[in-house]
XYZ file of C-alpha atoms in Angstrom:
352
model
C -41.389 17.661 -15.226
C -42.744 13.972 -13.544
C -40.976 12.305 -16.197
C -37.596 14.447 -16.063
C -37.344 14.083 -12.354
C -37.966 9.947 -13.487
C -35.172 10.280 -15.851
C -33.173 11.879 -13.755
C -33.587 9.599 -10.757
C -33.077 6.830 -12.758
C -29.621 7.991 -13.864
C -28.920 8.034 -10.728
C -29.403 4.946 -9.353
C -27.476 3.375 -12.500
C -24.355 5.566 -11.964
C -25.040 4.173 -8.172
C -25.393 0.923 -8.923
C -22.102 1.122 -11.570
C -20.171 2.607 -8.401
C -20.739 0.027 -5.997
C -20.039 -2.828 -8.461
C -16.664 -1.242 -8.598
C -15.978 -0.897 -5.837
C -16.709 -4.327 -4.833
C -14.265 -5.906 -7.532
C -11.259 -3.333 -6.772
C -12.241 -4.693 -3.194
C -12.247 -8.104 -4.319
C -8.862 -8.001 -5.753
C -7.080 -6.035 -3.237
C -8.234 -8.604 -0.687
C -7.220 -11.641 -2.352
C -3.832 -10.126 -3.378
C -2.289 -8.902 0.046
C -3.910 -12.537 1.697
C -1.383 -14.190 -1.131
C 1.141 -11.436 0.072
C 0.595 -12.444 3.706
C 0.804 -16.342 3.326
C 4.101 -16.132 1.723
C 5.653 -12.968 3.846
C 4.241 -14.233 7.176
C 7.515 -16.823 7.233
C 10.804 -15.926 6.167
C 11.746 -15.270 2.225
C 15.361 -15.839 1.086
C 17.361 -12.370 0.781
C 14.657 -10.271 2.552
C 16.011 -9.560 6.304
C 13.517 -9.641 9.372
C 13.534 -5.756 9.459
C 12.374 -5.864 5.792
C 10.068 -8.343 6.065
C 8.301 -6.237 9.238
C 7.834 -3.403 7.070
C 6.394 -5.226 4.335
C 3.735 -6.744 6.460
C 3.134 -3.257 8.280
C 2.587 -2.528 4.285
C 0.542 -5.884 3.273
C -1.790 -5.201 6.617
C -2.365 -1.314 5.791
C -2.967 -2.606 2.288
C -5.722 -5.062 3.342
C -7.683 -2.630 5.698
C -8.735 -1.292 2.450
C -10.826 -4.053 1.333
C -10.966 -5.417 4.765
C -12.180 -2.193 5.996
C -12.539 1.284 4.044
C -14.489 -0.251 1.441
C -17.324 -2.718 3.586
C -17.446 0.268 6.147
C -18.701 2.953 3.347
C -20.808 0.193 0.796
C -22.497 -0.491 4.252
C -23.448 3.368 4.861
C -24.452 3.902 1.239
C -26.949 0.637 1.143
C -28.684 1.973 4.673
C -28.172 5.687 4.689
C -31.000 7.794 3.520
C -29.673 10.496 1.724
C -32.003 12.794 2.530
C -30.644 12.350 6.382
C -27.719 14.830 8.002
C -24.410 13.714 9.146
C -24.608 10.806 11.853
C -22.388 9.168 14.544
C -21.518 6.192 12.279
C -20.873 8.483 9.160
C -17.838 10.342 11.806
C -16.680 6.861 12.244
C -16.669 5.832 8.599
C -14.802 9.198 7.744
C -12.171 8.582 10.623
C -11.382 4.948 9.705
C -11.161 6.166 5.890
C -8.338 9.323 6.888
C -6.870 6.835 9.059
C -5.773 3.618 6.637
C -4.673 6.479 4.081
C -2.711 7.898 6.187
C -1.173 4.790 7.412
C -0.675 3.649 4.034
C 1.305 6.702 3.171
C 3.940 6.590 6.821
C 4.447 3.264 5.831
C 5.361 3.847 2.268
C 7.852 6.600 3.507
C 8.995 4.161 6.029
C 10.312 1.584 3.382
C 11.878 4.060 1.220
C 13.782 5.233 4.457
C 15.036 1.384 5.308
C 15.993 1.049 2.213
C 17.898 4.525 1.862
C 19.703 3.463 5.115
C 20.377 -0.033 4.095
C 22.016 0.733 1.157
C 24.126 4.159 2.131
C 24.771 3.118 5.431
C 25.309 -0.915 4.980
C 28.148 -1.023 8.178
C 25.787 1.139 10.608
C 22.741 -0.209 9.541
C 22.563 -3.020 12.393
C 23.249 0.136 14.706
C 20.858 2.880 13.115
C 17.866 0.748 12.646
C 17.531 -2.140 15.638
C 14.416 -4.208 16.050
C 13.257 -1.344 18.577
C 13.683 1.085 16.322
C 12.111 -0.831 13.443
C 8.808 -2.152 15.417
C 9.441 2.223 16.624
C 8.650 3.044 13.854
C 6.031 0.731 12.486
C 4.030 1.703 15.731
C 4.274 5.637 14.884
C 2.608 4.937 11.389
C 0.440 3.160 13.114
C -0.649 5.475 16.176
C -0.205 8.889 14.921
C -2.254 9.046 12.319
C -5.658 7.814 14.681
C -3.895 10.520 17.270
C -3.287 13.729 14.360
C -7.521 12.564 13.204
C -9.045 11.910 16.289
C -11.146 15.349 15.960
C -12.985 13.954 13.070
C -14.617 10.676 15.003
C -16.465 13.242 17.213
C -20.127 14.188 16.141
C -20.267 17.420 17.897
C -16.711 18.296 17.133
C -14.818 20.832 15.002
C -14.866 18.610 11.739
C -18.219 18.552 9.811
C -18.977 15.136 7.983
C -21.378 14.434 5.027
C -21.740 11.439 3.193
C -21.084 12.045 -0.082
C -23.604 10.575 -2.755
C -20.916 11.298 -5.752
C -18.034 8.786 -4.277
C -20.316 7.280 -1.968
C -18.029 7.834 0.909
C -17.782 9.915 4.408
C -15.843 12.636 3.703
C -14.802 15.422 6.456
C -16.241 18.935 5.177
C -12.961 20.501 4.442
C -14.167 23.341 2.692
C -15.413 24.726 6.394
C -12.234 23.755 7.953
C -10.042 25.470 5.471
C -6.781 25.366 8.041
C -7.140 22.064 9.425
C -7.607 20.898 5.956
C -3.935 22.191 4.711
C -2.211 20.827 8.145
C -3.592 17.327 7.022
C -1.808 17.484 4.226
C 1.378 19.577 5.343
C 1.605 16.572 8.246
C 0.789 13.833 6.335
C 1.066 13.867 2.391
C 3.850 16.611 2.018
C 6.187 14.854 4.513
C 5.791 11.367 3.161
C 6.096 12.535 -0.417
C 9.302 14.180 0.327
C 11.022 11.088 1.856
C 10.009 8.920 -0.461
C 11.334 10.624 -3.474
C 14.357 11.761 -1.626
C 15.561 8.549 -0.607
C 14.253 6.423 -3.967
C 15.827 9.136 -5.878
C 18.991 8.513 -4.060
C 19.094 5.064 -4.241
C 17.807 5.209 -8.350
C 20.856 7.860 -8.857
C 23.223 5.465 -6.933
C 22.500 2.395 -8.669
C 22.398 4.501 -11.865
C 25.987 5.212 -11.135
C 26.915 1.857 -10.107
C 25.295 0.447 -13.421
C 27.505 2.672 -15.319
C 30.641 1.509 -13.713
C 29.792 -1.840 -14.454
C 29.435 -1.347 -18.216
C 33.329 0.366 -18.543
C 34.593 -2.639 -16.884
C 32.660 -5.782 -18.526
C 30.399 -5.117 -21.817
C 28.338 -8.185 -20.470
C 27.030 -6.567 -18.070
C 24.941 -4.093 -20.064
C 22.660 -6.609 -20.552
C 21.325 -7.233 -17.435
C 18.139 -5.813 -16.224
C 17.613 -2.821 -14.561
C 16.904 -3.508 -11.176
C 16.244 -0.162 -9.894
C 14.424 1.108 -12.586
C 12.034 -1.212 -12.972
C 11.248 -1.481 -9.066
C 11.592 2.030 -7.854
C 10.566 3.803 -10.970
C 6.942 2.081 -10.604
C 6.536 2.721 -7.177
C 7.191 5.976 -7.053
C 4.914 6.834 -10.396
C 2.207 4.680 -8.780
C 2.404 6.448 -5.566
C 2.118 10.259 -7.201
C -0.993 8.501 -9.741
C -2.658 7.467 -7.074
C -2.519 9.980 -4.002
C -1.771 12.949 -5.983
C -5.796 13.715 -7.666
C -7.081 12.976 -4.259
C -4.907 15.338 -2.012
C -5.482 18.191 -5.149
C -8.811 18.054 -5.085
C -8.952 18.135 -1.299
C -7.315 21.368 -1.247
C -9.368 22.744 -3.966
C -12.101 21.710 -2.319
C -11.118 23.457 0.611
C -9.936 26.720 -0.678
C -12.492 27.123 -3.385
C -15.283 26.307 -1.096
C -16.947 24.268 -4.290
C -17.115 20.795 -5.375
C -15.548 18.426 -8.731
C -18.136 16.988 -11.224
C -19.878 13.691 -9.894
C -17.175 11.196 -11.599
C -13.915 12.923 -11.110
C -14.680 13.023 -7.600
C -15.296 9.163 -7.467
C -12.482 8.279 -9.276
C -9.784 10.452 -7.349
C -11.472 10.001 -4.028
C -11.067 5.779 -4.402
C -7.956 5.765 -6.824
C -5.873 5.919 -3.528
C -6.856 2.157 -2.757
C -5.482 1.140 -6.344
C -2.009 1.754 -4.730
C -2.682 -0.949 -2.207
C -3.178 -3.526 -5.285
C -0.339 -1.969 -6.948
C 1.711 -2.544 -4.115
C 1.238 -6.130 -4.251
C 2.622 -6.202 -7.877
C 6.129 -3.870 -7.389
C 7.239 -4.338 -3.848
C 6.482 -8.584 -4.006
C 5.021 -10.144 -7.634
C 8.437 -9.014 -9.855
C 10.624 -10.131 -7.030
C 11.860 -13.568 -7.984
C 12.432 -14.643 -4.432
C 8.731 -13.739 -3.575
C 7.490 -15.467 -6.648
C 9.561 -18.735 -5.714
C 8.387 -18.804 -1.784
C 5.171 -18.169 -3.079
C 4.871 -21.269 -5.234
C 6.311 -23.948 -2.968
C 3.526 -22.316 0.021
C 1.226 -23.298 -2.790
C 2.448 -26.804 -3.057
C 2.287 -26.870 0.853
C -1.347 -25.997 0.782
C -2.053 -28.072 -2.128
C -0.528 -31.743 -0.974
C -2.172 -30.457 3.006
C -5.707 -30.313 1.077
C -5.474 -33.080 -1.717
C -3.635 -36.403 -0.008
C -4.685 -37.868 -3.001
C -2.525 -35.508 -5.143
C 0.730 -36.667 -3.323
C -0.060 -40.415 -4.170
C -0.756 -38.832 -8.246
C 2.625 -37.243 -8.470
C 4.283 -40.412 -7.155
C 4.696 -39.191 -2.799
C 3.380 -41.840 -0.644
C 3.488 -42.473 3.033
C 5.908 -40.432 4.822
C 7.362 -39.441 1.925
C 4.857 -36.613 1.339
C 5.826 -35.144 4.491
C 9.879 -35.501 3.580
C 8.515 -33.391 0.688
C 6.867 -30.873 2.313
C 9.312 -30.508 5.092
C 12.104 -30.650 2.771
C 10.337 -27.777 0.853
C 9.825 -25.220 4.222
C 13.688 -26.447 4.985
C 14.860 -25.642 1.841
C 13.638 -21.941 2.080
C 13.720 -21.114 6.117
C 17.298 -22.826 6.311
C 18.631 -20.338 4.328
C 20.159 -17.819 6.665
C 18.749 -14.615 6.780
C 21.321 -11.677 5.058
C 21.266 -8.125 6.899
C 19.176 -5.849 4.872
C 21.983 -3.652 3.838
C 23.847 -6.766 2.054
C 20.365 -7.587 0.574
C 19.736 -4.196 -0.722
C 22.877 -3.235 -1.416
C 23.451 -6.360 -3.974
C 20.507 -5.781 -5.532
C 20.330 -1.719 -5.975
C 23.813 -1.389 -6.490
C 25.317 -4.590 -7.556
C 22.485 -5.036 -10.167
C 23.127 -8.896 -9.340
């Protein structure tokens, strides 16, 4: 029995071990790709409109709370918790900040997809439906509701029971004793978001489908061109059901079963959420071609900034390396800003 319970122990401190070095690397990368994301989006990109680029970042900064955030906040409780311990203050804290970001994530996600619906069904009114009050509106919901809708759980002696959970080494609310607060969770936050996003990317998918098809009748030529709207909203939308739907299933089983998922499904469904916020980087900015050209002269910038000796290399001396810069950020910022429904509507519907 002393050496089973040595076996055994061991085991677990590998699998541990293997968990945390994970974590760390998905952190890793998620960090480094919504910074990129941020240096490029944080001044203007050609074709993307100021409402578009406010929702990205709204996007980019829920994105980066999850290496910034989610994943320091629970590596930090797993290195100094003993497990032997109950449910603390800080685990409460941990669990809150966790529901929180996901949730965000998710209202911003369905926020997009509605911008976009309106942009391209509604180009005339858009101006009128969605101001700059309305957009920074609604930014702020996905931003304040979901602390307001999980404030209960951030309370020690509240309704919502917390344990830290040595399987996905994470705070998790003990759903399975709040059965009915568990299934308004996800009626409030999952079910609605789901159902705008694929109502509105369906839309616009079925509309540029439609649009694609005209095109072909017309000129033969243009049934080569790639597939705008499948390749961008097709992704999204099969990255966004990958990724949230394990973890919102096995909530609810969790909850109405009363029992728990073996040791590694758990892990993997409970932090496959944050892949999205990688993922993100890769369909909403990486395959765009304007993103990808901002993102290379902001590396120049930073590059001739760093290395003065680099300018004199490649032939810039003086002020000329500063005509080259500044002719770089004029290049792109002088461009004037389109409306987002002339942005989206070329490029979901046009196919241009």
């Amino acid at each position: 029995f002393p050496n089973r319970t040595h076996v055994a122990a061991h085991t677990c401190l590998t699998h541990r071990t293997v968990k945390i070095s994970i974590i760390a690397v998905l952190g890793a990368v998620i960090t480094l790709g919504n910074v990129a994301v941020l240096l490029v989006i944080s001044s203007s990109v050609a074709g993307w409109s100021r409402n578009s680029r406010y929702f990205l970042l709204s996007l980019t900064a829920a994105d980066s709370a999850f290496g910034l955030l989610v994943m320091p906040l629970n590596l930090l409780v797993s290195l100094l918790k003993d497990y032997t311990e109950g449910p603390d203050a800080l685990c409460h804290v941990v669990a809150f900040c966790n529901s929180t970001v996901y949730s965000t994530c998710m209202y911003t996600l369905a926020s997009i997809s509605l911008e976009r619906y309106i942009a391209v069904f509604y180009p005339l009114q858009y101006s009128t439906l969605l101001t700059r009050k309305r957009t920074l509106l609604l930014i702020a919901f996905s931003w304040c509701f979901p602390p307001f809708l999980l404030m209960p759980i951030s309370f020690p002696q509240g309704i919502i029971e917390v344990h830290f959970s040595t399987a996905s080494l994470v705070c998790n609310p003990s759903y399975s004793t709040n059965v009915g607060y568990s299934l308004s969770l996800t009626c409030f936050i999952f079910f609605p978001c789901s159902i705008v996003m694929t109502y509105a990317n369906l839309r616009v998918w079925c509309a540029a489908k439609r649009q694609r098809l005209k095109l072909r009748k017309f000129d033969s030529a243009r049934s080569s061109r790639p597939n705008v709207a499948a390749r961008v909203l097709v992704p999204v939308m099969a990255a966004y059901y990958t990724c949230w739907t394990p973890c919102m299933a096995v909530m609810i089983y969790n909850a109405v079963s009363g029992s728990s998922v073996p040791e590694w499904i758990e892990f993997v469904v409970v932090w496959l959420p944050t892949c999205n916020g990688f993922l993100n980087c890769i369909f909403y900015f990486w395959i765009n071609q304007s993103f990808r050209r901002k993102f290379r002269l902001v590396v120049q910038r930073m590059a001739l900034a760093a290395c003065p000796e680099l300018a004199g290399t490649l032939g810039y001396c003086g002020n000329s390396k500063t005509q080259f810069v500044s002719g770089i950020l004029d290049n792109n910022n002088g461009i004037h800003e389109r409306s987002s429904s002339v942005s989206s509507t070329c490029t979901l519907l046009s196919l241009a």
